[in-house]
Every structure is written in structure tokens, then in C-alpha cells.
Tab-separated table of C-alpha atoms in Angstrom:
chain	number	residue	atom	x	y	z
A	1	MET	CA	16.215	62.751	-90.899
A	2	ILE	CA	14.805	65.989	-89.832
A	3	ASP	CA	17.433	68.161	-91.495
A	4	GLU	CA	16.808	66.264	-94.765
A	5	ALA	CA	13.020	66.877	-94.365
A	6	VAL	CA	13.709	70.512	-93.727
A	7	ARG	CA	16.099	70.794	-96.809
A	8	SER	CA	13.488	69.003	-98.819
A	9	VAL	CA	10.862	71.552	-97.823
A	10	GLU	CA	13.143	74.318	-98.615
A	11	ARG	CA	13.764	73.011	-102.073
A	12	ARG	CA	10.015	72.756	-102.678
A	13	LEU	CA	9.576	76.256	-101.522
A	14	ASP	CA	12.247	77.391	-103.963
A	15	GLU	CA	10.663	75.478	-106.690
A	16	ASP	CA	7.280	77.085	-105.775
A	17	ALA	CA	8.814	80.430	-105.922
A	18	SER	CA	10.088	79.918	-109.492
A	19	GLY	CA	6.972	78.337	-110.895
A	20	ALA	CA	3.642	78.946	-109.256
A	21	GLY	CA	1.008	76.337	-109.219
A	22	THR	CA	3.091	73.527	-108.454
A	23	GLU	CA	2.285	71.412	-105.492
A	24	VAL	CA	4.697	70.784	-102.750
A	25	GLU	CA	4.789	67.005	-101.717
A	26	LEU	CA	6.488	66.062	-98.575
A	27	ASP	CA	7.722	62.538	-98.813
A	28	VAL	CA	8.080	61.682	-95.306
A	29	SER	CA	7.514	57.805	-95.815
A	30	ALA	CA	11.194	57.260	-96.447
A	31	PRO	CA	12.418	59.129	-93.426
A	32	ALA	CA	9.643	57.387	-91.435
A	33	ALA	CA	10.894	54.130	-92.682
A	34	GLU	CA	14.408	55.152	-91.968
A	35	ALA	CA	13.344	56.383	-88.537
A	36	ASP	CA	11.597	53.098	-87.833
A	37	ALA	CA	14.737	51.269	-89.060
A	38	SER	CA	17.018	53.504	-87.057
A	39	THR	CA	15.094	52.998	-83.832
A	40	PRO	CA	16.225	50.029	-81.734
A	41	GLU	CA	13.595	47.232	-81.051
A	42	VAL	CA	12.722	46.700	-77.318
A	43	THR	CA	13.796	43.252	-76.431
A	44	PRO	CA	11.763	41.444	-73.767
A	45	PRO	CA	13.383	40.929	-70.276
A	46	THR	CA	14.098	37.233	-70.439
A	47	GLU	CA	16.133	37.106	-67.238
A	48	ASP	CA	13.525	38.683	-65.182
A	49	ALA	CA	10.870	36.345	-66.610
A	50	ALA	CA	12.927	33.395	-65.763
A	51	ALA	CA	13.423	34.720	-62.174
A	52	LEU	CA	9.631	35.358	-61.987
A	53	ARG	CA	8.795	31.908	-63.309
A	54	GLN	CA	11.331	30.414	-60.756
A	55	GLU	CA	9.867	32.409	-58.091
A	56	VAL	CA	6.305	31.422	-58.995
A	57	GLU	CA	7.294	27.705	-59.317
A	58	SER	CA	8.922	27.898	-55.789
A	59	LEU	CA	5.771	29.657	-54.371
A	60	ARG	CA	3.659	27.024	-55.965
A	61	ALA	CA	5.916	24.178	-54.516
A	62	GLN	CA	5.646	25.863	-51.019
A	63	LEU	CA	1.891	26.167	-51.468
A	64	ASP	CA	1.758	22.393	-52.344
A	65	PHE	CA	3.946	21.509	-49.564
A	66	SER	CA	1.894	23.522	-47.150
A	67	GLN	CA	-1.269	22.059	-48.317
A	68	THR	CA	0.167	18.477	-48.010
A	69	LYS	CA	1.389	19.253	-44.396
A	70	ALA	CA	-1.998	20.763	-43.544
A	71	ARG	CA	-3.709	17.691	-44.832
A	72	GLU	CA	-1.325	15.557	-42.900
A	73	THR	CA	-1.981	17.690	-39.668
A	74	LEU	CA	-5.651	17.502	-40.157
A	75	GLU	CA	-5.376	13.607	-40.397
A	76	ARG	CA	-3.270	13.402	-37.322
A	77	LEU	CA	-5.729	15.780	-35.458
A	78	LYS	CA	-8.498	13.553	-36.673
A	79	GLU	CA	-6.729	10.461	-35.316
A	80	ALA	CA	-5.847	12.145	-32.083
A	81	HIS	CA	-9.441	13.179	-31.732
A	82	GLU	CA	-10.567	9.533	-32.351
A	83	ARG	CA	-8.008	8.316	-29.926
A	84	ALA	CA	-9.128	10.767	-27.257
A	85	LYS	CA	-12.692	9.914	-27.674
A	86	ASP	CA	-11.736	6.272	-27.464
A	87	PHE	CA	-9.764	6.936	-24.218
A	88	GLN	CA	-12.607	8.828	-22.846
A	89	ASP	CA	-15.062	5.949	-23.555
A	90	ARG	CA	-12.594	3.523	-22.024
A	91	ALA	CA	-12.266	5.865	-18.999
A	92	ILE	CA	-16.011	6.022	-18.474
A	93	ARG	CA	-16.390	2.337	-18.853
A	94	SER	CA	-13.450	1.690	-16.413
A	95	ALA	CA	-15.086	4.154	-13.985
A	96	ALA	CA	-18.486	2.180	-14.213
A	97	ASP	CA	-16.709	-1.069	-13.856
A	98	LEU	CA	-14.763	0.277	-10.966
A	99	GLU	CA	-17.999	1.360	-9.274
A	100	ASN	CA	-19.622	-1.992	-9.961
A	101	TYR	CA	-16.604	-3.747	-8.448
A	102	ARG	CA	-16.756	-1.549	-5.340
A	103	LYS	CA	-20.348	-2.354	-4.704
A	104	ARG	CA	-19.723	-6.119	-5.362
A	105	ALA	CA	-16.812	-6.152	-2.985
A	106	GLN	CA	-18.918	-4.317	-0.404
A	107	LYS	CA	-21.617	-6.746	-0.646
A	108	GLU	CA	-19.097	-9.691	-0.413
A	109	LYS	CA	-17.549	-8.183	2.539
A	110	GLU	CA	-20.855	-7.947	4.195
A	111	ASP	CA	-21.671	-11.561	3.316
A	112	VAL	CA	-18.422	-12.615	4.842
A	113	GLN	CA	-18.984	-10.815	7.985
A	114	LYS	CA	-22.485	-12.509	8.295
A	115	PHE	CA	-21.800	-15.981	7.010
A	116	GLY	CA	-17.871	-16.169	7.278
A	117	VAL	CA	-18.173	-18.639	10.172
A	118	GLU	CA	-20.518	-20.913	8.403
A	119	LYS	CA	-17.792	-23.587	7.735
A	120	LEU	CA	-16.407	-23.369	11.283
A	121	LEU	CA	-20.006	-23.662	12.636
A	122	LYS	CA	-20.428	-26.808	10.569
A	123	ASP	CA	-17.378	-28.393	12.190
A	124	LEU	CA	-18.522	-27.321	15.622
A	125	LEU	CA	-22.002	-28.644	15.558
A	126	PRO	CA	-20.974	-32.306	15.835
A	127	VAL	CA	-19.031	-31.177	19.042
A	128	VAL	CA	-22.143	-29.802	20.597
A	129	ASP	CA	-24.088	-33.069	19.630
A	130	ASN	CA	-21.403	-35.179	21.401
A	131	LEU	CA	-21.679	-32.832	24.530
A	132	ASP	CA	-25.452	-33.382	24.468
A	133	ARG	CA	-25.017	-37.224	24.150
A	134	ALA	CA	-22.515	-37.118	27.192
A	135	LEU	CA	-24.845	-35.169	29.338
A	136	ASP	CA	-27.766	-37.533	28.403
A	137	ALA	CA	-25.624	-40.532	29.189
A	138	ALA	CA	-24.398	-38.988	32.552
A	139	GLY	CA	-28.082	-38.544	33.512
A	140	LYS	CA	-28.900	-42.196	32.859
A	141	SER	CA	-25.823	-43.935	34.013
A	142	PRO	CA	-23.779	-43.097	37.132
A	143	ASP	CA	-20.610	-44.501	35.656
A	144	PHE	CA	-18.187	-41.516	35.994
A	145	ASP	CA	-15.290	-43.205	34.191
A	146	SER	CA	-17.345	-43.618	31.010
A	147	PHE	CA	-18.464	-39.993	31.340
A	148	GLN	CA	-15.077	-38.753	31.769
A	149	LYS	CA	-13.883	-40.816	28.766
A	150	GLY	CA	-16.664	-39.377	26.592
A	151	VAL	CA	-15.891	-35.803	27.458
A	152	ALA	CA	-12.127	-36.417	26.778
A	153	MET	CA	-13.103	-37.693	23.352
A	154	THR	CA	-15.401	-34.714	22.773
A	155	ARG	CA	-12.655	-32.363	23.695
A	156	LYS	CA	-10.253	-34.112	21.355
A	157	SER	CA	-12.793	-33.726	18.487
A	158	PHE	CA	-13.221	-30.112	19.338
A	159	GLU	CA	-9.458	-29.583	19.175
A	160	ASP	CA	-9.472	-31.323	15.785
A	161	SER	CA	-12.176	-29.075	14.343
A	162	LEU	CA	-10.252	-25.964	15.598
A	163	ALA	CA	-7.012	-27.310	13.973
A	164	ARG	CA	-8.684	-27.718	10.654
A	165	HIS	CA	-9.295	-23.947	10.832
A	166	GLY	CA	-5.772	-23.056	11.696
A	167	VAL	CA	-6.371	-22.901	15.444
A	168	LYS	CA	-3.510	-24.548	17.672
A	169	GLY	CA	-2.892	-24.404	21.280
A	170	PHE	CA	0.485	-24.462	22.976
A	171	SER	CA	1.571	-25.254	26.505
A	172	ALA	CA	3.916	-22.915	28.459
A	173	LYS	CA	4.462	-25.003	31.757
A	174	GLY	CA	8.033	-25.378	32.539
A	175	GLN	CA	9.150	-22.958	29.632
A	176	PRO	CA	11.088	-19.849	30.202
A	177	PHE	CA	8.764	-16.796	30.490
A	178	ASP	CA	8.429	-15.087	27.093
A	179	PRO	CA	6.556	-11.753	27.241
A	180	ARG	CA	5.603	-12.225	23.656
A	181	LEU	CA	3.771	-15.437	24.384
A	182	HIS	CA	2.981	-15.362	27.972
A	183	GLU	CA	1.050	-13.096	30.201
A	184	ALA	CA	2.236	-13.307	33.867
A	185	ILE	CA	-0.503	-12.900	36.423
A	186	GLN	CA	1.475	-13.801	39.568
A	187	GLN	CA	4.934	-14.779	40.923
A	188	VAL	CA	5.569	-17.270	43.454
A	189	GLU	CA	8.702	-18.397	45.244
A	190	THR	CA	9.529	-21.995	44.551
A	191	ALA	CA	12.597	-24.212	43.961
A	192	GLU	CA	10.716	-26.631	41.790
A	193	VAL	CA	11.617	-24.893	38.488
A	194	PRO	CA	14.313	-22.336	37.917
A	195	ALA	CA	13.606	-18.614	38.516
A	196	GLY	CA	11.890	-16.913	35.483
A	197	HIS	CA	10.135	-20.168	34.350
A	198	VAL	CA	6.524	-21.069	34.250
A	199	VAL	CA	5.653	-22.948	37.287
A	200	TYR	CA	1.813	-23.075	36.520
A	201	GLU	CA	-0.274	-22.468	33.533
A	202	VAL	CA	-3.784	-20.810	34.151
A	203	THR	CA	-5.017	-20.870	30.485
A	204	ARG	CA	-3.312	-22.123	27.348
A	205	GLY	CA	-2.291	-19.782	24.499
A	206	PHE	CA	-3.595	-20.341	20.928
A	207	TYR	CA	-2.302	-19.456	17.365
A	208	LEU	CA	-4.480	-18.736	14.406
A	209	ASN	CA	-2.360	-19.535	11.138
A	210	ASP	CA	0.850	-18.934	13.114
A	211	ARG	CA	-0.517	-15.691	14.547
A	212	LEU	CA	-0.853	-15.304	18.326
A	213	VAL	CA	-4.499	-14.699	19.005
A	214	ARG	CA	-4.269	-15.331	22.980
A	215	PRO	CA	-1.255	-15.278	25.036
A	216	ALA	CA	-1.004	-18.109	27.756
A	217	MET	CA	-1.856	-16.790	31.332
A	218	VAL	CA	0.907	-18.157	33.693
A	219	VAL	CA	2.409	-18.023	37.062
A	220	VAL	CA	6.172	-17.312	37.000
A	221	ALA	CA	8.575	-18.823	39.423
A	222	ARG	CA	10.700	-16.742	41.714
A	223	ALA	CA	13.773	-17.707	43.615
A	224	PRO	CA	13.181	-18.142	47.348
A	225	GLU	CA	14.610	-15.573	49.505
A	226	VAL	CA	17.619	-16.873	51.740
A	227	VAL	CA	17.125	-16.303	55.370
A	228	ALA	CA	20.156	-14.861	56.930
A	229	THR	CA	21.406	-16.924	60.139
A	230	PRO	CA	22.204	-14.841	63.208
A	231	PRO	CA	25.856	-14.758	64.144
A	232	GLU	CA	27.077	-17.149	66.873
A	233	PRO	CA	27.643	-15.624	70.338
A	234	ALA	CA	31.247	-14.953	71.267
A	235	ALA	CA	33.032	-17.239	73.827
A	236	ALA	CA	32.846	-16.191	77.586
A	237	ALA	CA	35.921	-14.500	79.172
A	238	PRO	CA	38.003	-16.916	81.592
A	239	GLU	CA	37.330	-14.826	84.672
A	240	ALA	CA	33.602	-15.095	84.278
A	241	ALA	CA	33.801	-19.035	84.572
A	242	PRO	CA	34.031	-19.220	88.388
A	243	ALA	CA	31.009	-17.103	88.814
A	244	SER	CA	29.104	-19.461	86.546
A	245	THR	CA	30.131	-22.483	88.490
A	246	GLU	CA	29.176	-20.866	91.761
A	247	ALA	CA	25.623	-20.271	90.544
A	248	PRO	CA	24.607	-23.932	90.618
A	249	LYS	CA	25.930	-24.207	94.076
A	250	ALA	CA	23.784	-21.369	95.258
A	251	THR	CA	20.728	-22.761	93.724
A	252	GLU	CA	21.511	-26.195	95.218
A	253	ALA	CA	21.889	-24.581	98.657
A	254	GLY	CA	18.764	-22.629	98.228
A	255	SER	CA	16.667	-25.525	96.893
A	256	SER	CA	15.029	-26.231	100.084
A	257	ALA	CA	13.912	-22.728	100.195
A	258	ALA	CA	12.383	-22.756	96.718
A	259	PRO	CA	9.046	-24.466	97.714
A	260	GLN	CA	8.506	-21.852	100.457
A	261	THR	CA	8.782	-18.896	97.955
A	262	SER	CA	6.615	-20.720	95.424
A	263	ALA	CA	3.610	-21.046	97.575
A	264	PRO	CA	3.030	-17.386	98.158
A	265	SER	CA	3.391	-16.802	94.438
A	266	ASP	CA	0.687	-19.417	93.784
A	267	SER	CA	-1.513	-17.789	96.334
A	268	SER	CA	-0.872	-14.444	94.730
A	269	SER	CA	-1.646	-15.593	91.468
A	270	GLY	CA	-4.824	-17.148	92.608
A	271	GLY	CA	-5.892	-14.044	94.254
A	272	SER	CA	-5.235	-12.146	90.998
A	273	GLN	CA	-7.504	-14.436	89.223
């Protein structure tokens, strides 16, 4: 195109040289059009745009997913915060209830220590009344049998009152000695009961609801000591027998002289006195 324009200019110059006053016109429209037609058009990058759109869509999806997860996380945090607050309120209420229970239990314990024997006392007061009546009757009447019978009945009512509260006594006389139930205070030699058995009961033992509250104080039998008999003397030798037979003869022969020797001894004893 440039060469054609140059040639066109040269022709015009030649024509001007041959005839003056002619105007030289340069028609550059056609070459320009040809130039426009010959230049290739720039096509838009469709593949890159699709990749960018795809990347933008991916980023938008990730953003939406992140926002959704953030909202869910915020909801969970809010619920966790509400649960924690609820737990804290419950813990505060539980601590207050526990403190109130402790105070109430302490007060009940003090009341039990002060008035726990009230029921037992109500059961024992009739026994005291019966004892007062027995003493009053003993002062008015000298009938000892009636007094003894009344005291026995009062004792029976006292044991019944204790039994209603779980107190039961037991006897240990004649039983084998048991260190878990008995307390030995003495041992005596006797053959009335076997050795190691209770021969005498000082005080009875008592249970409280199958628990030993007082052991029985007892005296335990011991086997009597066997006294060893002395050995019998050995038989005399045969040669010593004549001497023993002669001794009575000598005493018989000297029997007449015995009163004479006894008189001085009596006088000597009297002198000593």
C-alpha cells in the first residue's frame, strides 16, 4: 500500500512537471480502506473470560458458604452462651439450695441432740410413776411380799419400755466366755461349771438394735489345782525289825521309872512359868 502511494505521488509529480498549475491529490482513502481491510480484527479472549467467570462464581460460592458457616457458628455460639448462662444460673441456685439444706440439717441435728430422747422419756415416765406408787405403798403397808411383787412388775414394764426402743438384755451365766460379749473381772476355782465358762454374772449385757452397747461383767471359772499326794514310805528292812520289837519291851521295863522322871519335868516347867 505504501509503494502504491509512493508511485501515485511520483506520477502526480511527473504530471505537475509537464503541466504547471495542476493540483496533486493524493487519494489515500482507498489504501486506508485497504489497510483497514487488511488489518486483522482483535478477537476477545473468550476462554480467559470463561475462566474468570468460573473463578468468580467459585469465589462467590465460597463466600456464600463462608457466610453460611459464620452464621451457623454464631448461632451455635449464641446457643452455647445461653446454655452456659443457664448452667451458671442453675449452679448458683444449686449452691444456694445446698447452703439452705446444710443450715436446715444443722438445725435438725441440734434439735435431735436436744429432743431426740423425748419419745424414750415418754415411755420411761410411767415407770417412774410406778416406782413412786411402790414407795408410797411401802410406807403405808408393811407387806413386803406385795412391795416385792410391785417392784417386779415395775421392772418388767421398764424392760418392756426399753425393748420398744431396741434395747435388749442378755444373760451370760453358764455360757462359755466370749471376749466380744463378756468382760471378765475375776477368775475363781470351781468345779460347778467347766473351766472357761461364766460362773457368776455381776451385770447383764445389753444390745441396742443388734449392736453391743455394754458387755456383761462376769466371773470366769477356772479348773481347781490338783494337790499332789506325797509318795508312800518305803518298807523297812528285815534286820531292823528285831530292834523295833525290843523297843516296846524296853518301854515296858522302864514304865515304872517314867513317873519319877515326869515329876521333875513338871516342876521344872512350873518353875519356868
